[in-house]
mmCIF file of C-alpha atoms in Angstrom:
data_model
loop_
_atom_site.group_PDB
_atom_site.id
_atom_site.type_symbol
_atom_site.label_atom_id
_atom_site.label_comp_id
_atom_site.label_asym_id
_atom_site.label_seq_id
_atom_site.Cartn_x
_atom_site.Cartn_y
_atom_site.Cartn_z
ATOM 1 C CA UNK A 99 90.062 -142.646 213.503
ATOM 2 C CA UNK A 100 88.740 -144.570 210.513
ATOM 3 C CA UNK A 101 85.667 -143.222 208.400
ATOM 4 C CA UNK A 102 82.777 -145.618 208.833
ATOM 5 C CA UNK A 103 81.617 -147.163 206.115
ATOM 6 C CA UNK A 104 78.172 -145.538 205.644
ATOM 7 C CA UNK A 105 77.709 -147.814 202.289
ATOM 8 C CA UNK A 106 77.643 -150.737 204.742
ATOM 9 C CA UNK A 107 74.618 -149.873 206.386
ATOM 10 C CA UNK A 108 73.138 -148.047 203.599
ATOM 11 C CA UNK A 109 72.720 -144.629 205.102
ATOM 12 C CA UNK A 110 71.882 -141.528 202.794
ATOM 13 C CA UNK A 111 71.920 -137.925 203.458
ATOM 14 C CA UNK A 112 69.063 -136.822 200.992
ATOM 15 C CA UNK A 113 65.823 -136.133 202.612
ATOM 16 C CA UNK A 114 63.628 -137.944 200.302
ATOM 17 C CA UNK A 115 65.681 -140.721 200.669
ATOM 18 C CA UNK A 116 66.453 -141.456 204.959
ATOM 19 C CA UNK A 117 67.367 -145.334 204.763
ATOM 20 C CA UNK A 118 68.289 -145.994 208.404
ATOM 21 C CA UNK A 119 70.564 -149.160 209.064
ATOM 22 C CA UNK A 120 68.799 -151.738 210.966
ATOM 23 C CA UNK A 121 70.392 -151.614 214.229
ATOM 24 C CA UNK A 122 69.448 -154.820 215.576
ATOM 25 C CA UNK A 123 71.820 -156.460 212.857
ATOM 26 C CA UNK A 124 74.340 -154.601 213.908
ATOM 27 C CA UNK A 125 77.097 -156.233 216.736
ATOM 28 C CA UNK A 126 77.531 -153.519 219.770
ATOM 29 C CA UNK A 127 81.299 -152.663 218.582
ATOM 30 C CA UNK A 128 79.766 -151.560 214.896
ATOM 31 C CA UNK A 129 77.391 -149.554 216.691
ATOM 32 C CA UNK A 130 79.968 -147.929 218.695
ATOM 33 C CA UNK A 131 81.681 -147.169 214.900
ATOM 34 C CA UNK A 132 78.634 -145.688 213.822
ATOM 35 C CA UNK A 133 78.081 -143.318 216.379
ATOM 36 C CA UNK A 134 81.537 -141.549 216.617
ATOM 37 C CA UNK A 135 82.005 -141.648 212.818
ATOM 38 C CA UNK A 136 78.375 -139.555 213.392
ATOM 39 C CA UNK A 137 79.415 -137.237 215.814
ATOM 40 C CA UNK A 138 82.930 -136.436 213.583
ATOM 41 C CA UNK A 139 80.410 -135.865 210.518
ATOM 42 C CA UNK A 140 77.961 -133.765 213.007
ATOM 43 C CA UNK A 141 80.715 -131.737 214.257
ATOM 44 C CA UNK A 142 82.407 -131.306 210.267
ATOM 45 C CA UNK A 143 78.854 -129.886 209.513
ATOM 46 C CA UNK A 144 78.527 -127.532 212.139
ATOM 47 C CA UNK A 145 82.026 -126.479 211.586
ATOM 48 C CA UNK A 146 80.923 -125.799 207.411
ATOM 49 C CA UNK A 147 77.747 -124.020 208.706
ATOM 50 C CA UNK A 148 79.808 -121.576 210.934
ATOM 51 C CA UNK A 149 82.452 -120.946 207.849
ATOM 52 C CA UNK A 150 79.542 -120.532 205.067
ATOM 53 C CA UNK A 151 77.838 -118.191 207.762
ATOM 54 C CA UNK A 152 80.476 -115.749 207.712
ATOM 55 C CA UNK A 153 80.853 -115.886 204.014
ATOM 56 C CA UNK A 154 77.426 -114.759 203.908
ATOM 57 C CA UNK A 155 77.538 -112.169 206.197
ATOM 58 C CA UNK A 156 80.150 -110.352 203.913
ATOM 59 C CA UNK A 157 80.173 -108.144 201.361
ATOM 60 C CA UNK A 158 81.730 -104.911 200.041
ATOM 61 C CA UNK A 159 82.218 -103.210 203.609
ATOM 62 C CA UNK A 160 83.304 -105.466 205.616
ATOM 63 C CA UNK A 161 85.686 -107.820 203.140
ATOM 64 C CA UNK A 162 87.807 -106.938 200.126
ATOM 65 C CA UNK A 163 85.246 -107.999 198.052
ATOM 66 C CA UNK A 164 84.350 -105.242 195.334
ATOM 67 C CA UNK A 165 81.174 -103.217 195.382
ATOM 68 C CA UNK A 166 79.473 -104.912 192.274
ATOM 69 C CA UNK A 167 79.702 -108.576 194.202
ATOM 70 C CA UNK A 168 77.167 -107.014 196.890
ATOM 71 C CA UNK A 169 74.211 -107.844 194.843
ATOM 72 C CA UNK A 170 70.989 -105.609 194.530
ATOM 73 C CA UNK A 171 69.813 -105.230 197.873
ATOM 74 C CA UNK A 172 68.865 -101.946 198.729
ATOM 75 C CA UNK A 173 71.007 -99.991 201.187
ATOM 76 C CA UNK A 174 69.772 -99.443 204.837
ATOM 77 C CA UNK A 175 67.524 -96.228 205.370
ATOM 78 C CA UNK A 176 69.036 -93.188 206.933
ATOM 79 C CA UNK A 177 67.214 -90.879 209.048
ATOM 80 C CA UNK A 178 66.987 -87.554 209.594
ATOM 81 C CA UNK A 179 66.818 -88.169 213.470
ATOM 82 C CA UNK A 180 63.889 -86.234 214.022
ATOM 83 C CA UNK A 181 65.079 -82.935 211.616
ATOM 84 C CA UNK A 182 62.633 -81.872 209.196
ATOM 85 C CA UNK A 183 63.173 -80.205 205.929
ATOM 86 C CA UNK A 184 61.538 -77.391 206.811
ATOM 87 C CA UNK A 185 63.534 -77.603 210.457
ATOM 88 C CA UNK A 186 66.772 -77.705 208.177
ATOM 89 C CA UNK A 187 66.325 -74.858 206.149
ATOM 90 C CA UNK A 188 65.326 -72.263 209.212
#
């Protein structure tokens, strides 16, 4: 399938900026253009989303990625499970 031409209709992905193509100009098969070129971009997005979500979710335990990449966050808590110190030492 050919890309649409997004400059045609003067469509912009910044949020300050939402120019939306006038639809009215727009014959029926240009239409039909737009809207699977917008479901392949829709479904290209999702599919980035789910790759930069696992690249998040790594770091140095469950990757090959070295200790010093995992940032400064503070390791999870470990309890005692109920023992007390003075439970431990009697």
């Amino acid at each position: 399938m050919d890309r649409f031409d997004v400059k045609c209709c003067k469509l912009s992905c910044h949020k300050d900026d939402m120019n939306q193509p006038d639809l009215s100009a727009m014959d029926h098969a240009t239409k039909v253009d737009l809207i699977r070129f917008l479901f392949a971009e829709n479904a290209e997005l999702k599919s980035w989303i789910a790759v930069l979500g696992v690249r998040l979710a790594q770091d140095s335990h469950n990757s090959s990625k070295p200790p010093s990449s995992d940032g400064l966050r503070k390791p999870a808590a470990k309890s005692f499970q109920g023992e007390t110190l003075l439970s431990a030492l009697a």
